[in-house]
Short mmCIF file of C-alpha atoms in Angstrom, two decimals:
data_model
loop_
_atom_site.label_atom_id
_atom_site.label_comp_id
_atom_site.label_asym_id
_atom_site.label_seq_id
_atom_site.Cartn_x
_atom_site.Cartn_y
_atom_site.Cartn_z
CA UNK A 1 -85.18 -99.43 -140.82
CA UNK A 2 -87.69 -99.63 -137.99
CA UNK A 3 -89.43 -102.99 -137.94
CA UNK A 4 -91.61 -102.19 -134.95
CA UNK A 5 -92.62 -98.92 -133.46
CA UNK A 6 -94.91 -98.37 -130.49
CA UNK A 7 -95.78 -94.83 -129.47
CA UNK A 8 -97.47 -93.77 -126.24
CA UNK A 9 -99.13 -97.11 -125.63
CA UNK A 10 -101.71 -97.13 -122.84
CA UNK A 11 -103.60 -100.13 -121.57
CA UNK A 12 -106.06 -100.39 -118.69
CA UNK A 13 -107.92 -103.31 -117.21
CA UNK A 14 -110.72 -101.37 -115.54
CA UNK A 15 -109.07 -98.89 -113.22
CA UNK A 16 -105.82 -100.82 -113.24
CA UNK A 17 -103.34 -99.11 -115.57
CA UNK A 18 -101.16 -101.91 -116.86
CA UNK A 19 -99.22 -99.90 -119.43
CA UNK A 20 -98.61 -96.18 -119.08
CA UNK A 21 -97.32 -94.24 -122.06
CA UNK A 22 -94.92 -96.88 -123.32
CA UNK A 23 -92.87 -96.09 -126.42
CA UNK A 24 -90.29 -98.26 -128.04
CA UNK A 25 -88.88 -98.96 -131.45
CA UNK A 26 -86.98 -101.92 -132.82
CA UNK A 27 -84.54 -101.58 -135.69
CA UNK A 28 -83.98 -104.35 -138.21
CA UNK A 29 -81.52 -106.91 -136.85
CA UNK A 30 -81.79 -105.59 -133.31
CA UNK A 31 -82.35 -107.78 -130.26
CA UNK A 32 -84.32 -106.06 -127.52
CA UNK A 33 -84.83 -107.65 -124.12
CA UNK A 34 -87.56 -106.59 -121.73
CA UNK A 35 -86.92 -107.37 -118.08
CA UNK A 36 -88.76 -106.54 -114.90
CA UNK A 37 -90.68 -108.05 -111.98
CA UNK A 38 -93.91 -110.02 -112.42
CA UNK A 39 -96.90 -107.78 -113.02
CA UNK A 40 -94.74 -105.01 -114.47
CA UNK A 41 -96.68 -105.14 -117.75
CA UNK A 42 -93.99 -106.66 -119.97
CA UNK A 43 -96.12 -109.61 -121.08
CA UNK A 44 -99.10 -107.33 -121.70
CA UNK A 45 -96.87 -105.14 -123.84
CA UNK A 46 -95.87 -108.17 -125.89
CA UNK A 47 -99.51 -109.22 -126.19
CA UNK A 48 -100.44 -105.74 -127.43
CA UNK A 49 -97.62 -105.83 -129.97
CA UNK A 50 -98.78 -109.24 -131.26
CA UNK A 51 -102.43 -108.14 -131.44
CA UNK A 52 -103.56 -110.60 -128.78
CA UNK A 53 -104.65 -107.60 -126.70
CA UNK A 54 -105.87 -104.24 -127.92
CA UNK A 55 -104.19 -101.07 -126.71
CA UNK A 56 -106.46 -98.38 -125.34
CA UNK A 57 -104.25 -95.60 -126.63
CA UNK A 58 -101.20 -95.12 -128.84
CA UNK A 59 -99.73 -96.19 -132.18
CA UNK A 60 -98.62 -99.63 -133.27
CA UNK A 61 -96.57 -99.62 -136.46
CA UNK A 62 -94.95 -102.50 -138.36
CA UNK A 63 -92.51 -101.57 -141.13
CA UNK A 64 -94.12 -98.17 -141.53
CA UNK A 65 -97.66 -99.58 -141.72
CA UNK A 66 -100.07 -98.65 -138.97
CA UNK A 67 -101.83 -101.49 -137.17
CA UNK A 68 -103.29 -98.93 -134.79
CA UNK A 69 -103.09 -95.17 -134.84
CA UNK A 70 -103.96 -92.78 -132.05
CA UNK A 71 -106.79 -90.37 -132.89
CA UNK A 72 -106.89 -86.78 -131.64
CA UNK A 73 -107.97 -87.95 -128.18
CA UNK A 74 -105.07 -90.43 -128.11
CA UNK A 75 -107.37 -93.43 -128.43
CA UNK A 76 -105.93 -96.30 -130.49
CA UNK A 77 -107.90 -96.84 -133.70
CA UNK A 78 -107.15 -100.20 -135.25
CA UNK A 79 -107.15 -100.77 -139.00
CA UNK A 80 -109.56 -103.25 -140.61
CA UNK A 81 -109.36 -106.98 -139.92
CA UNK A 82 -108.17 -107.58 -143.46
CA UNK A 83 -105.27 -105.18 -143.01
CA UNK A 84 -104.46 -106.68 -139.60
CA UNK A 85 -104.25 -110.09 -141.26
CA UNK A 86 -101.56 -108.72 -143.56
CA UNK A 87 -99.72 -107.10 -140.66
CA UNK A 88 -99.73 -110.38 -138.69
CA UNK A 89 -97.50 -111.87 -141.40
CA UNK A 90 -94.71 -109.58 -140.20
CA UNK A 91 -94.29 -111.11 -136.78
CA UNK A 92 -94.11 -114.41 -134.94
CA UNK A 93 -94.54 -115.19 -131.27
CA UNK A 94 -93.00 -117.92 -129.14
CA UNK A 95 -95.09 -118.62 -126.05
CA UNK A 96 -94.01 -119.47 -122.54
CA UNK A 97 -95.86 -122.78 -122.68
CA UNK A 98 -95.22 -123.55 -126.37
CA UNK A 99 -98.88 -123.93 -127.44
CA UNK A 100 -98.04 -126.49 -130.10
CA UNK A 101 -101.03 -128.18 -131.70
CA UNK A 102 -101.10 -131.56 -129.93
CA UNK A 103 -103.05 -133.39 -132.64
CA UNK A 104 -100.46 -132.57 -135.32
CA UNK A 105 -97.06 -134.12 -135.78
CA UNK A 106 -94.03 -131.90 -135.32
CA UNK A 107 -93.73 -131.56 -139.10
CA UNK A 108 -97.40 -130.66 -139.58
CA UNK A 109 -97.18 -128.10 -136.79
CA UNK A 110 -94.47 -126.37 -138.79
CA UNK A 111 -95.86 -126.96 -142.30
CA UNK A 112 -99.55 -126.16 -141.96
CA UNK A 113 -99.35 -122.40 -141.31
CA UNK A 114 -97.15 -121.53 -144.33
CA UNK A 115 -99.28 -123.77 -146.57
CA UNK A 116 -102.69 -122.77 -145.22
CA UNK A 117 -102.08 -119.11 -144.44
CA UNK A 118 -99.14 -118.38 -146.73
CA UNK A 119 -100.65 -120.41 -149.57
CA UNK A 120 -97.26 -121.91 -150.41
CA UNK A 121 -96.48 -125.17 -152.16
CA UNK A 122 -96.08 -128.28 -150.05
CA UNK A 123 -92.79 -129.43 -151.53
CA UNK A 124 -90.97 -126.20 -150.85
CA UNK A 125 -92.50 -125.81 -147.39
CA UNK A 126 -91.50 -129.36 -146.49
CA UNK A 127 -87.89 -128.71 -147.47
CA UNK A 128 -87.80 -125.56 -145.38
CA UNK A 129 -89.47 -127.26 -142.44
CA UNK A 130 -86.94 -130.09 -142.50
CA UNK A 131 -84.12 -127.55 -142.71
CA UNK A 132 -85.53 -125.72 -139.70
CA UNK A 133 -85.82 -128.98 -137.77
CA UNK A 134 -82.23 -129.80 -138.65
CA UNK A 135 -81.19 -126.41 -137.39
CA UNK A 136 -83.01 -127.13 -134.12
CA UNK A 137 -81.36 -130.56 -133.93
CA UNK A 138 -84.72 -132.30 -134.24
CA UNK A 139 -84.69 -133.94 -137.71
CA UNK A 140 -85.46 -137.30 -136.15
CA UNK A 141 -88.57 -135.91 -134.43
CA UNK A 142 -90.43 -134.83 -137.58
CA UNK A 143 -93.08 -137.52 -137.20
CA UNK A 144 -93.33 -137.38 -133.41
CA UNK A 145 -96.27 -135.80 -131.61
CA UNK A 146 -95.64 -132.92 -129.19
CA UNK A 147 -96.44 -135.03 -126.09
CA UNK A 148 -93.55 -137.33 -126.96
CA UNK A 149 -91.04 -134.48 -126.69
CA UNK A 150 -89.35 -132.84 -123.72
CA UNK A 151 -90.24 -129.25 -122.87
CA UNK A 152 -87.05 -127.96 -124.44
CA UNK A 153 -87.72 -129.91 -127.64
CA UNK A 154 -91.30 -128.64 -127.77
CA UNK A 155 -90.08 -125.08 -127.40
CA UNK A 156 -87.59 -125.58 -130.22
CA UNK A 157 -90.41 -126.89 -132.42
CA UNK A 158 -92.49 -123.84 -131.59
CA UNK A 159 -89.58 -121.60 -132.57
CA UNK A 160 -89.32 -123.52 -135.85
CA UNK A 161 -93.08 -123.12 -136.35
CA UNK A 162 -92.77 -119.36 -135.91
CA UNK A 163 -89.72 -119.16 -138.20
CA UNK A 164 -91.46 -121.13 -140.95
CA UNK A 165 -93.72 -118.11 -141.50
CA UNK A 166 -90.59 -116.05 -142.25
CA UNK A 167 -91.44 -113.24 -139.85
CA UNK A 168 -89.58 -109.95 -139.98
CA UNK A 169 -89.58 -109.85 -136.20
CA UNK A 170 -89.90 -112.59 -133.62
CA UNK A 171 -91.27 -112.13 -130.11
CA UNK A 172 -90.46 -114.40 -127.18
CA UNK A 173 -92.68 -114.36 -124.10
CA UNK A 174 -90.56 -115.82 -121.30
CA UNK A 175 -89.48 -118.71 -123.54
CA UNK A 176 -87.66 -120.60 -120.78
CA UNK A 177 -89.96 -120.01 -117.80
CA UNK A 178 -91.87 -123.28 -118.21
CA UNK A 179 -88.69 -125.33 -118.57
CA UNK A 180 -86.52 -127.20 -116.10
CA UNK A 181 -83.34 -125.23 -115.38
CA UNK A 182 -81.17 -127.74 -117.25
CA UNK A 183 -83.30 -127.26 -120.39
CA UNK A 184 -83.21 -123.46 -120.51
CA UNK A 185 -79.69 -123.50 -121.95
CA UNK A 186 -80.73 -125.22 -125.18
CA UNK A 187 -83.42 -122.59 -125.86
CA UNK A 188 -81.14 -119.66 -125.04
CA UNK A 189 -78.56 -121.17 -127.41
CA UNK A 190 -81.14 -121.21 -130.22
CA UNK A 191 -82.03 -117.57 -129.61
CA UNK A 192 -78.36 -116.67 -129.50
CA UNK A 193 -77.82 -118.39 -132.86
CA UNK A 194 -80.76 -116.44 -134.32
CA UNK A 195 -79.27 -113.23 -132.99
CA UNK A 196 -76.00 -114.10 -134.71
CA UNK A 197 -77.97 -114.38 -137.97
CA UNK A 198 -79.36 -110.87 -137.31
CA UNK A 199 -82.91 -111.99 -136.71
CA UNK A 200 -84.91 -109.08 -135.27
CA UNK A 201 -86.17 -110.16 -131.86
CA UNK A 202 -87.93 -108.88 -128.75
CA UNK A 203 -87.46 -111.14 -125.75
CA UNK A 204 -89.30 -110.92 -122.44
CA UNK A 205 -87.09 -112.83 -120.04
CA UNK A 206 -86.00 -113.41 -116.47
CA UNK A 207 -82.57 -114.68 -117.58
CA UNK A 208 -80.44 -111.64 -116.81
CA UNK A 209 -77.10 -113.06 -117.91
CA UNK A 210 -78.67 -114.09 -121.19
CA UNK A 211 -80.30 -110.69 -121.70
CA UNK A 212 -76.98 -108.99 -121.02
CA UNK A 213 -75.07 -111.18 -123.46
CA UNK A 214 -77.50 -111.36 -126.36
CA UNK A 215 -79.28 -107.98 -126.44
CA UNK A 216 -78.46 -104.75 -128.22
CA UNK A 217 -80.93 -102.90 -126.08
CA UNK A 218 -82.49 -103.62 -122.70
CA UNK A 219 -85.72 -102.25 -121.31
CA UNK A 220 -86.47 -102.46 -117.61
CA UNK A 221 -90.18 -102.16 -116.83
CA UNK A 222 -91.92 -101.79 -113.49
CA UNK A 223 -95.46 -100.75 -112.63
CA UNK A 224 -96.45 -100.34 -116.28
CA UNK A 225 -93.73 -97.85 -117.18
CA UNK A 226 -90.27 -98.08 -118.72
CA UNK A 227 -88.06 -97.22 -115.77
CA UNK A 228 -84.77 -97.49 -117.55
CA UNK A 229 -83.46 -98.54 -120.93
CA UNK A 230 -80.22 -98.57 -122.80
CA UNK A 231 -77.20 -100.71 -123.59
CA UNK A 232 -76.94 -103.98 -121.63
CA UNK A 233 -73.80 -102.92 -119.77
CA UNK A 234 -75.52 -99.72 -118.66
CA UNK A 235 -78.84 -101.19 -117.56
CA UNK A 236 -77.65 -104.49 -116.12
CA UNK A 237 -74.14 -103.74 -114.95
CA UNK A 238 -74.49 -100.09 -113.95
CA UNK A 239 -78.19 -99.33 -113.49
CA UNK A 240 -78.88 -95.67 -112.77
CA UNK A 241 -82.36 -95.99 -111.29
CA UNK A 242 -82.95 -97.19 -107.75
CA UNK A 243 -85.76 -99.52 -108.79
CA UNK A 244 -83.55 -101.17 -111.38
CA UNK A 245 -80.77 -101.57 -108.85
CA UNK A 246 -83.18 -103.15 -106.35
CA UNK A 247 -84.49 -105.55 -108.97
CA UNK A 248 -81.04 -106.55 -110.16
CA UNK A 249 -79.56 -106.92 -106.68
CA UNK A 250 -80.86 -110.47 -106.47
CA UNK A 251 -79.26 -111.27 -109.78
CA UNK A 252 -75.89 -109.74 -109.00
CA UNK A 253 -75.56 -111.63 -105.74
CA UNK F 1 -145.63 -169.18 -130.98
CA UNK F 2 -142.26 -170.72 -131.64
CA UNK F 3 -139.01 -169.16 -130.51
CA UNK F 4 -137.75 -168.72 -134.07
CA UNK F 5 -141.01 -167.01 -134.92
CA UNK F 6 -140.49 -164.53 -132.08
CA UNK F 7 -136.93 -163.97 -133.23
CA UNK F 8 -138.06 -163.27 -136.78
CA UNK F 9 -140.70 -160.76 -135.69
CA UNK F 10 -138.38 -158.99 -133.26
CA UNK F 11 -135.67 -158.97 -135.92
CA UNK F 12 -138.09 -157.13 -138.19
CA UNK F 13 -138.77 -154.62 -135.41
CA UNK F 14 -135.06 -154.30 -134.77
CA UNK F 15 -134.52 -152.88 -138.26
CA UNK F 16 -136.91 -150.06 -137.39
CA UNK F 17 -135.08 -149.54 -134.10
CA UNK F 18 -131.82 -149.34 -136.01
CA UNK F 19 -133.29 -146.88 -138.52
CA UNK F 20 -134.51 -144.58 -135.75
CA UNK F 21 -131.19 -144.87 -133.93
CA UNK F 22 -129.03 -144.05 -136.95
CA UNK F 23 -131.19 -141.18 -138.21
CA UNK F 24 -131.38 -139.64 -134.73
CA UNK F 25 -127.58 -139.63 -134.50
CA UNK F 26 -127.16 -138.28 -138.03
CA UNK F 27 -129.41 -135.32 -137.27
CA UNK F 28 -128.72 -134.67 -133.58
CA UNK F 29 -124.93 -134.69 -133.66
CA UNK F 30 -124.49 -131.76 -136.09
CA UNK F 31 -127.58 -130.03 -134.69
CA UNK F 32 -125.97 -130.27 -131.25
CA UNK F 33 -122.97 -128.33 -132.55
CA UNK F 34 -125.25 -125.53 -133.75
CA UNK F 35 -127.04 -125.48 -130.40
CA UNK F 36 -123.66 -125.39 -128.63
CA UNK F 37 -122.64 -122.37 -130.74
CA UNK F 38 -125.89 -120.67 -129.79
CA UNK F 39 -125.37 -121.57 -126.14
CA UNK F 40 -121.89 -119.98 -126.22
CA UNK F 41 -122.97 -116.94 -128.24
CA UNK F 42 -122.19 -113.64 -126.50
CA UNK F 43 -123.89 -111.22 -128.87
CA UNK F 44 -125.06 -108.37 -126.64
CA UNK F 45 -127.24 -105.90 -128.60
CA UNK F 46 -127.41 -103.51 -125.62
CA UNK F 47 -123.68 -103.41 -124.88
CA UNK F 48 -123.67 -99.74 -125.92
CA UNK F 49 -125.16 -99.01 -122.49
CA UNK F 50 -121.82 -99.74 -120.81
CA UNK F 51 -119.35 -96.98 -120.07
CA UNK F 52 -115.81 -97.22 -121.46
CA UNK F 53 -114.33 -98.10 -118.08
CA UNK F 54 -116.95 -100.82 -117.51
CA UNK F 55 -116.15 -102.27 -120.93
CA UNK F 56 -112.47 -102.32 -120.21
CA UNK F 57 -113.08 -103.97 -116.81
CA UNK F 58 -115.13 -106.72 -118.44
CA UNK F 59 -112.53 -107.25 -121.18
CA UNK F 60 -109.97 -107.81 -118.45
CA UNK F 61 -112.18 -110.56 -117.06
CA UNK F 62 -113.10 -108.60 -113.94
CA UNK F 63 -116.51 -108.26 -112.29
CA UNK F 64 -118.06 -104.81 -112.18
CA UNK F 65 -117.93 -103.23 -108.72
CA UNK F 66 -121.32 -102.78 -107.02
CA UNK F 67 -122.75 -99.29 -106.95
CA UNK F 68 -125.90 -100.00 -104.92
CA UNK F 69 -128.09 -98.07 -107.38
CA UNK F 70 -130.81 -100.14 -109.01
CA UNK F 71 -130.55 -98.05 -112.19
CA UNK F 72 -126.91 -99.09 -112.58
CA UNK F 73 -127.72 -102.73 -111.95
CA UNK F 74 -130.55 -102.64 -114.46
CA UNK F 75 -128.47 -100.89 -117.11
CA UNK F 76 -125.55 -103.28 -116.67
CA UNK F 77 -127.81 -106.29 -116.64
CA UNK F 78 -129.42 -105.22 -119.90
CA UNK F 79 -126.04 -104.40 -121.44
CA UNK F 80 -124.74 -107.85 -120.62
CA UNK F 81 -127.88 -109.62 -121.83
CA UNK F 82 -127.09 -112.28 -124.46
CA UNK F 83 -130.40 -113.02 -126.22
CA UNK F 84 -129.25 -115.96 -128.36
CA UNK F 85 -127.50 -117.59 -125.43
CA UNK F 86 -130.56 -117.08 -123.22
CA UNK F 87 -132.94 -118.61 -125.76
CA UNK F 88 -130.65 -121.64 -126.06
CA UNK F 89 -130.37 -121.98 -122.28
CA UNK F 90 -134.17 -121.98 -121.92
CA UNK F 91 -134.56 -124.42 -124.79
CA UNK F 92 -131.95 -126.79 -123.35
CA UNK F 93 -133.45 -126.65 -119.89
CA UNK F 94 -136.90 -127.53 -121.25
CA UNK F 95 -135.55 -130.37 -123.37
CA UNK F 96 -133.55 -131.79 -120.49
CA UNK F 97 -136.15 -131.02 -117.84
CA UNK F 98 -139.19 -132.78 -119.32
CA UNK F 99 -139.66 -136.45 -120.27
CA UNK F 100 -138.73 -137.41 -123.80
CA UNK F 101 -141.95 -139.42 -124.03
CA UNK F 102 -143.97 -136.26 -123.34
CA UNK F 103 -141.94 -134.33 -125.92
CA UNK F 104 -142.66 -137.01 -128.53
CA UNK F 105 -146.40 -136.81 -127.86
CA UNK F 106 -146.38 -133.01 -128.06
CA UNK F 107 -144.45 -132.98 -131.35
CA UNK F 108 -146.70 -135.63 -132.88
CA UNK F 109 -150.14 -134.47 -131.71
CA UNK F 110 -149.42 -130.79 -131.06
CA UNK F 111 -150.16 -129.68 -134.65
CA UNK F 112 -153.57 -131.39 -134.47
CA UNK F 113 -154.59 -129.96 -131.08
CA UNK F 114 -153.17 -126.51 -131.70
CA UNK F 115 -154.01 -125.93 -135.36
CA UNK F 116 -156.36 -128.76 -136.22
CA UNK F 117 -153.88 -130.13 -138.75
CA UNK F 118 -154.61 -133.55 -140.20
CA UNK F 119 -151.88 -136.03 -139.38
CA UNK F 120 -150.73 -138.56 -141.95
CA UNK F 121 -149.12 -141.89 -141.07
CA UNK F 122 -145.79 -140.65 -142.39
CA UNK F 123 -146.00 -137.73 -139.99
CA UNK F 124 -145.61 -140.10 -137.02
CA UNK F 125 -142.15 -141.10 -138.11
CA UNK F 126 -141.18 -137.51 -138.92
CA UNK F 127 -142.45 -136.43 -135.50
CA UNK F 128 -140.43 -139.21 -133.86
CA UNK F 129 -137.29 -138.08 -135.63
CA UNK F 130 -137.84 -134.43 -134.76
CA UNK F 131 -138.51 -135.29 -131.12
CA UNK F 132 -135.49 -137.56 -130.78
CA UNK F 133 -133.08 -135.41 -132.77
CA UNK F 134 -133.95 -132.17 -130.97
CA UNK F 135 -133.85 -133.79 -127.54
CA UNK F 136 -130.50 -135.47 -128.14
CA UNK F 137 -129.10 -132.32 -129.75
CA UNK F 138 -129.68 -130.54 -126.43
CA UNK F 139 -127.61 -133.15 -124.57
CA UNK F 140 -124.91 -133.26 -127.23
CA UNK F 141 -124.73 -129.46 -127.22
CA UNK F 142 -123.83 -129.38 -123.53
CA UNK F 143 -121.26 -132.14 -124.02
CA UNK F 144 -119.70 -130.30 -126.98
CA UNK F 145 -119.68 -127.06 -125.02
CA UNK F 146 -117.81 -128.67 -122.13
CA UNK F 147 -115.30 -130.04 -124.65
CA UNK F 148 -114.80 -126.75 -126.47
CA UNK F 149 -114.42 -124.80 -123.23
CA UNK F 150 -111.81 -127.27 -121.98
CA UNK F 151 -109.40 -126.44 -124.82
CA UNK F 152 -106.66 -124.15 -123.44
CA UNK F 153 -106.88 -120.52 -124.58
CA UNK F 154 -103.25 -120.81 -125.75
CA UNK F 155 -104.43 -122.91 -128.70
CA UNK F 156 -106.59 -120.02 -129.93
CA UNK F 157 -103.77 -117.55 -129.35
CA UNK F 158 -101.18 -119.63 -131.19
CA UNK F 159 -103.54 -119.97 -134.14
CA UNK F 160 -104.38 -116.24 -134.10
CA UNK F 161 -100.72 -115.18 -134.17
CA UNK F 162 -100.01 -117.60 -137.03
CA UNK F 163 -102.81 -115.92 -138.97
CA UNK F 164 -105.57 -118.56 -138.79
CA UNK F 165 -109.07 -117.17 -139.29
CA UNK F 166 -111.76 -117.94 -136.73
CA UNK F 167 -113.27 -120.75 -138.78
CA UNK F 168 -109.84 -122.21 -139.64
CA UNK F 169 -109.01 -122.16 -135.94
CA UNK F 170 -112.23 -123.90 -135.02
CA UNK F 171 -112.32 -126.60 -137.66
CA UNK F 172 -108.59 -127.40 -137.77
CA UNK F 173 -107.41 -126.81 -134.22
CA UNK F 174 -110.31 -126.83 -131.77
CA UNK F 175 -112.83 -129.31 -133.21
CA UNK F 176 -110.46 -132.29 -133.59
CA UNK F 177 -109.25 -131.89 -130.02
CA UNK F 178 -112.81 -131.41 -128.80
CA UNK F 179 -113.96 -134.64 -130.47
CA UNK F 180 -111.32 -136.63 -128.62
CA UNK F 181 -112.23 -135.09 -125.28
CA UNK F 182 -115.99 -135.59 -125.58
CA UNK F 183 -115.94 -139.22 -126.73
CA UNK F 184 -116.56 -140.79 -123.28
CA UNK F 185 -119.67 -138.68 -122.47
CA UNK F 186 -120.89 -139.06 -126.08
CA UNK F 187 -120.61 -142.84 -125.68
CA UNK F 188 -122.86 -142.61 -122.62
CA UNK F 189 -125.40 -140.64 -124.58
CA UNK F 190 -125.36 -143.03 -127.55
CA UNK F 191 -125.92 -146.01 -125.26
CA UNK F 192 -128.84 -144.20 -123.65
CA UNK F 193 -130.25 -143.54 -127.11
CA UNK F 194 -130.24 -147.27 -127.94
CA UNK F 195 -132.52 -147.87 -124.97
CA UNK F 196 -134.56 -144.70 -125.49
CA UNK F 197 -135.63 -145.82 -128.97
CA UNK F 198 -138.11 -148.03 -127.11
CA UNK F 199 -140.03 -144.84 -126.20
CA UNK F 200 -141.17 -144.77 -129.83
CA UNK F 201 -143.89 -147.23 -128.76
CA UNK F 202 -146.00 -144.22 -127.59
CA UNK F 203 -146.45 -143.28 -131.24
CA UNK F 204 -147.09 -146.91 -132.22
CA UNK F 205 -143.93 -147.04 -134.29
CA UNK F 206 -143.26 -150.68 -135.07
CA UNK F 207 -139.78 -150.84 -133.53
CA UNK F 208 -138.57 -153.81 -131.55
CA UNK F 209 -139.97 -152.92 -128.14
CA UNK F 210 -143.45 -152.19 -129.55
CA UNK F 211 -143.44 -155.55 -131.31
CA UNK F 212 -142.22 -157.37 -128.21
CA UNK F 213 -144.94 -155.83 -126.07
CA UNK F 214 -147.63 -156.73 -128.60
CA UNK F 215 -146.57 -160.36 -128.82
CA UNK F 216 -146.18 -160.62 -125.05
CA UNK F 217 -149.69 -159.24 -124.49
CA UNK F 218 -151.32 -161.32 -127.23
CA UNK F 219 -149.74 -164.64 -126.27
CA UNK F 220 -149.55 -164.03 -122.50
CA UNK F 221 -145.85 -164.95 -122.75
CA UNK F 222 -142.91 -163.04 -121.28
CA UNK F 223 -140.32 -164.59 -123.60
CA UNK F 224 -140.49 -161.80 -126.25
CA UNK F 225 -139.57 -159.21 -123.62
CA UNK F 226 -136.52 -161.23 -122.57
CA UNK F 227 -135.48 -161.68 -126.17
CA UNK F 228 -135.90 -157.93 -126.79
CA UNK F 229 -133.69 -157.30 -123.73
CA UNK F 230 -131.00 -159.53 -125.19
CA UNK F 231 -131.22 -157.64 -128.50
CA UNK F 232 -130.72 -154.29 -126.75
CA UNK F 233 -127.88 -155.67 -124.69
CA UNK F 234 -126.00 -157.00 -127.71
CA UNK F 235 -126.66 -153.82 -129.67
CA UNK F 236 -125.17 -151.77 -126.85
CA UNK F 237 -122.19 -154.10 -126.54
CA UNK F 238 -121.50 -153.40 -130.23
CA UNK F 239 -121.93 -149.65 -129.67
CA UNK F 240 -119.57 -149.68 -126.67
CA UNK F 241 -117.00 -151.72 -128.59
CA UNK F 242 -117.16 -149.38 -131.58
CA UNK F 243 -116.74 -146.28 -129.42
CA UNK F 244 -113.81 -147.89 -127.65
CA UNK F 245 -112.17 -148.51 -131.01
CA UNK F 246 -112.68 -144.87 -131.99
CA UNK F 247 -111.17 -143.75 -128.67
CA UNK F 248 -108.18 -146.01 -129.30
CA UNK F 249 -107.82 -144.64 -132.82
CA UNK F 250 -107.64 -141.12 -131.40
CA UNK F 251 -105.15 -141.99 -128.66
CA UNK F 252 -102.16 -141.29 -130.91
CA UNK F 253 -101.84 -137.91 -129.28
CA UNK F 254 -102.41 -136.42 -125.85
#
């Protein structure tokens, strides 16, 4: 079953074409990594998929339901705000710089969205939140405030916050880029564990070894287009395109 | 006139000072939030004049390239005109750019000079409150705006992805963080207000400064003015201490 489907996505900032005719689909349980140089459009693609940016053209489909549908001219027509609110429940996003709510404790960061937005009972949500914290190795930090945590701990809390909403698909926007190198490992481990549990994920990352090991499918983007995609061993180990080879040369050295 | 007599009279005036101070804060602080919303409003009724590519440029945060044609400049200017924001800007600049004392006189006597309205004694106090509350709302609005605009955009994005509505985002995520950030400049403003209440003497409101001036003039004695000064100083010390406590109470997070 396709959890996410994007067809012929176009996005311009003025005359600058950031995304050119991008199509991709993500099957349930699949882990897709998007790699590529800065400015290649991979973050913009993620922001379009999570409704933080609007596409100019193309379709955006979650579990068969259209969030945006191209009209005859190809222009993306978004569904009503009420319907978008329902569609948002399907996905979660983990940001590069965490974006935890600093005035809430770790526990409240995780508990408020399911209670407020999901309308769920406190007792049940608390149990789940504590279980998520335990999974992240942070049970003892439930009452701490974000500023008291390390970057890696904050990122794990933000993953827990996203998971508490029980998304069908989870997006990661360079989840380790704001972290010290010695802290990236703990985040990659968490994502790897989620992959082992068949969580559907799309990860924008600069960690090539990680992308190779954890993904089912890799997309290499450059200049707003998908240059190459396929199995990790094909794209990362034996890239066919020159641009992919040039980009990965640094990594292979 | 004995010292204790002066104290008693000024103490009576002080209650009126306190009343004006408290009511001004009660009205101006929420009003300031409304003014701040207006000041940040980007409703553009003529935005339909923009072409698609111009719209997409602006959405991306870019400036429009110059074309050199006045028609283009005029059309774009009109399309990017924010009427509510402009009205609030003008209002704020008038309120900050003219003396509060003048504003108080205009509010109080304006209805009489402009429409020949008869002014009751109660009206004086109402006029005082309107003058003070509106003037302080303008200052608070700019302080609130600076606080709201200093909240990282990531906070809005995190809330949006989690499904928070706009008002949920504002009241649960943005406002509490804004309050913490604006406390120091708000403290400044509140301390200024304590001293500004003395301007109420222009409308013969019997607050402490008016009383002190009357006694000083009648008895040819400067003592009441000194005593009034001490009252203001102590009042402000209490205000500063209270605000410091609130800041401390909010320092549990960063």
